[in-house]
Amino acid sequence: MEKIEELVKQMTLEEKAGMCSGRDFWHLKGVERLGIPSIMVADGPHGLRKQDQSADHLGINDSIKAVCFPSAAGLAASFDKGLLRRVGETLGEECQAENVAVLLGPAINIKRSPLCGRNFEYMSEDPFVSSKLAAAYIDGLQSRKVGASLKHFAVNNQEKRRSTVSSQVSERALRELYLASFEGAVKEAKPWTVMCSYNRINGEYASESHWLLTEILRDEWGFDGFLVTDWSACNERVKGLLAGQDLEMPDSGGANDRLIVEAVQNGTLKEEILDQAVMRILDVIFRYADHRDAVAEFDRQKHHEIAREAACQSMVLLKNDKTAKGKKTLPLKKGGKYAFIGCFAKNPRYQGGGSSHINSYKVSNALESCGAYAEITFAEGFQTAQDQIDKEMLEEAVKAARESDAAVIFAGLPESIESEAYDREHMGLPKCQNVLIREVAAVQPNTVVVLHNGSPVEMPWEDQVPAILESYLAGEAVGEAQAALLFGEENPCGRLAETFPLRVQDNPAWLDFGGNKDVVHYGEGIFVGYRYYDTKEMPVLFPFGHGLSYTEFAYDNLRLSRECLCGEEQLEIRFRVRNTGERAGREAPQVYLHKKNTGISRPWQELKGFEKVGLAAGEEAEVVLQLDRRSFSYYDEQMQDWCVEPGEYEILIGASSRDIRLRGSVMRTDSLSDKWVCHRNTTLGEIMKRPAAKEAYRQFLKEETGRLPFEGLSAAGQLGEGMKKMAEAILSDSPLRSLRSFYKGKVDDVFIERLIDRINHNMDN
Ligand code: BGC
């Protein structure tokens, strides 16, 4: 830091202002006379999109040849921190070899609706999953001395009007979902940079929010890197700088640098604030420059193998019923005769459109990759350019299916339906594909559907096909991975990090997704994804956490380290998972928490832990996970803090949110009094919940009036059960000030103030 402070002292005001914006689309400025190098940043997140000339941020122009890994939706479905770390490390090596100091990713906005055009690039509907997996990726990347840029901070959950829309969202939903996704990753992995989003949050631009960029990100979470704008997300430069926005990308042709200089000169911006931003930028520049690995290799073939492994672990076997012969449909028997239908078998959709678009080193397809295993007839089946049924193609596909042992349909979303910059209009596959699947399934009972899509699709034909493999957008090794999984060389182990609803209308954000002009209300609050579907006990197509394997797993022996806990005490959870099938496989056990008899509005259950375990046939392993105070907390808007409801919690261990295998229970004995302060509108019910407050209240009223409100009536049994319940309810919801009418004449405001003092005093002691 000393070196950096020294450098800043030697910089002119103009140099400092200039440092706070890019030299061009991808480079930061350097200052040659002071030995400050210009570093390069590049997209991200599932491959290296390094552009030399013709820069753009929408993936329009070409970049260097690089390895395309599965996009985040798929990577997250691996539920595997080790894998995410490895992908991060691999990308770090590529960046070192290509002299890229910061890779722009990972992206971890919450999947509020399946319609967000950019869901393929995001990880999950659940903040715990996305923050844990993002932390692993960042850890891997930064272990190679290349910075991550965690994006898009925050609440950027739709593409429509992304530069101007305001996400109107409650503080609780912000804290529990939209910010939590970033919080865990920032605290755990300390990304070198965070990228703020385009949109506004409750009216204020993310890029100008002091609350978001300084109070929360830096002061609360301890972020110590630089904050960069999303490309062209800067609204008013000086306002942004004051809020905590350090670097504007790309550049404004010098216009905004001049505004900074003027603001310092006319006193509206303290030079210390500018200095601080420059120091943060320099700090990251030297984190990279001082550890430059100039001889790093970038072995594309080796990295392609890692992309293959990642693709295998990202694909999710959604369904695998038995055929008429009593055997599971998948894996396919080697040496059989199969119809491969659909153009994605030849030209797979394997990555998303927009700024993450990779100029792939090489792309494999299922048709070629499966050639060695079986006799395959190919039929194009449908076109991607337009959603039109082609009769000839359809007939050819049906014929091929009829004449084969099984049909495998390679379906999915064409790129024009799903991309950065716009949202999906519906959740369906193109109609022509739905028709094709139905017609093929009608003649071939052994029909497998292999999907290529970045986010859920409706499957009106789900009950007509025995097997479905979700490939997501699996990266350049897609074909090899599909071949390995379809023919059983590898065992599927992906699990959905998002719910697949039956229909888009079931999604809780359906009513207001997209919003009205520049305002979108997050009416569903904290009930996003399974938090909504499970609380409402709604049928879904495939639940959160779901995914099948070619083997089976059994769970047993759940043990909790305590029966009761409070405060910062940790709960250790142990259980056993056993591979009861005949081949090796990987399972992703999940820990959910359910509050019994909750007194607040909260989801039925929430994910608080997960693990990925690889087991040989017959092998078993013990899974050990910890829950801390935060795992049990909800965000209380009145207290403006994380609070724990005392009482019983169920610990649910499951293979998905709807497949709970083990149950245990634990009592939280925390008192409710943390930070609680009694005032004239505190209800009697709130007082009764806190022993110290209750004691003070009762004593004071007895001393001063000789009785408690309603005491005489209920004790004398003059009220029927219904009336008694009503009286109790009224009493419980009555604010302290209403004692004036319960004790007519005897209680006035002075009396109430004295009572409040007594209660608060008792709480302090
Ligand atoms: C995207 C970012 C990306 C940036 C640079 C923007 O359009 O939102 O995710 O990193 O461009 O390409």
Coordinates of N, CA, C and O and ligand atoms in Angstrom, one line a residue, residues 26 43 49 57 104 118 151-152 162 195 198 230-231 355 420, ligand 1:
W26 N -11.1 -2.3 -23.6 CA -10.7 -3.4 -22.7 C -9.5 -3.1 -21.8 O -9.1 -4.0 -21.0
D43 N -14.0 -10.4 -21.1 CA -15.1 -11.4 -20.8 C -14.5 -12.8 -20.9 O -13.6 -13.0 -21.7
R49 N -12.8 -14.3 -23.8 CA -13.2 -13.6 -25.0 C -12.3 -12.4 -25.1 O -12.6 -11.2 -24.8
H57 N -19.1 -5.1 -26.8 CA -19.4 -5.8 -25.6 C -20.6 -6.7 -25.8 O -21.3 -7.1 -24.9
L104 N -14.0 -11.0 -16.7 CA -15.3 -10.4 -16.2 C -16.3 -11.4 -15.9 O -17.1 -11.8 -16.7
R118 N -30.8 -13.7 -20.0 CA -29.5 -14.0 -19.6 C -29.3 -15.1 -18.6 O -28.3 -15.2 -18.0
K151 N -20.3 -10.1 -11.0 CA -21.3 -9.2 -11.7 C -22.7 -9.8 -11.7 O -22.8 -11.0 -11.4
H152 N -23.7 -9.1 -11.9 CA -23.9 -7.7 -12.1 C -24.5 -7.2 -10.8 O -25.7 -7.5 -10.6
R162 N -32.7 -2.7 -19.5 CA -31.8 -2.9 -18.4 C -31.0 -1.7 -18.0 O -30.5 -1.6 -16.9
M195 N -18.5 -5.8 -10.5 CA -19.0 -4.9 -11.5 C -20.5 -4.6 -11.2 O -21.3 -5.4 -10.9
Y198 N -26.4 -2.3 -14.7 CA -27.0 -1.2 -15.4 C -28.2 -0.5 -14.7 O -28.4 0.7 -14.8
D230 N -20.6 -1.7 -15.2 CA -20.9 -2.5 -16.4 C -20.6 -1.6 -17.6 O -20.6 -0.4 -17.5
W231 N -20.4 -2.2 -18.8 CA -20.0 -1.4 -19.9 C -21.0 -0.3 -20.3 O -22.1 -0.6 -20.7
S355 N -22.2 -10.9 -24.6 CA -20.8 -10.6 -24.3 C -20.0 -11.8 -23.8 O -18.8 -11.8 -23.7
E420 N -28.3 -12.4 -24.2 CA -28.2 -11.1 -23.5 C -28.9 -10.1 -24.3 O -29.1 -10.2 -25.5
Ligands
BGC1 C1 -22.3 -7.1 -20.0 C2 -21.2 -7.6 -19.1 C3 -19.9 -7.7 -19.9 C4 -19.6 -6.3 -20.5 C5 -18.3 -6.3 -21.3 C6 -22.0 -5.9 -20.9 O1 -22.9 -5.8 -21.9 O2 -23.5 -6.9 -19.3 O3 -21.5 -8.8 -18.5 O4 -18.9 -8.1 -19.0 O5 -20.7 -6.0 -21.4 O6 -18.5 -7.1 -22.5

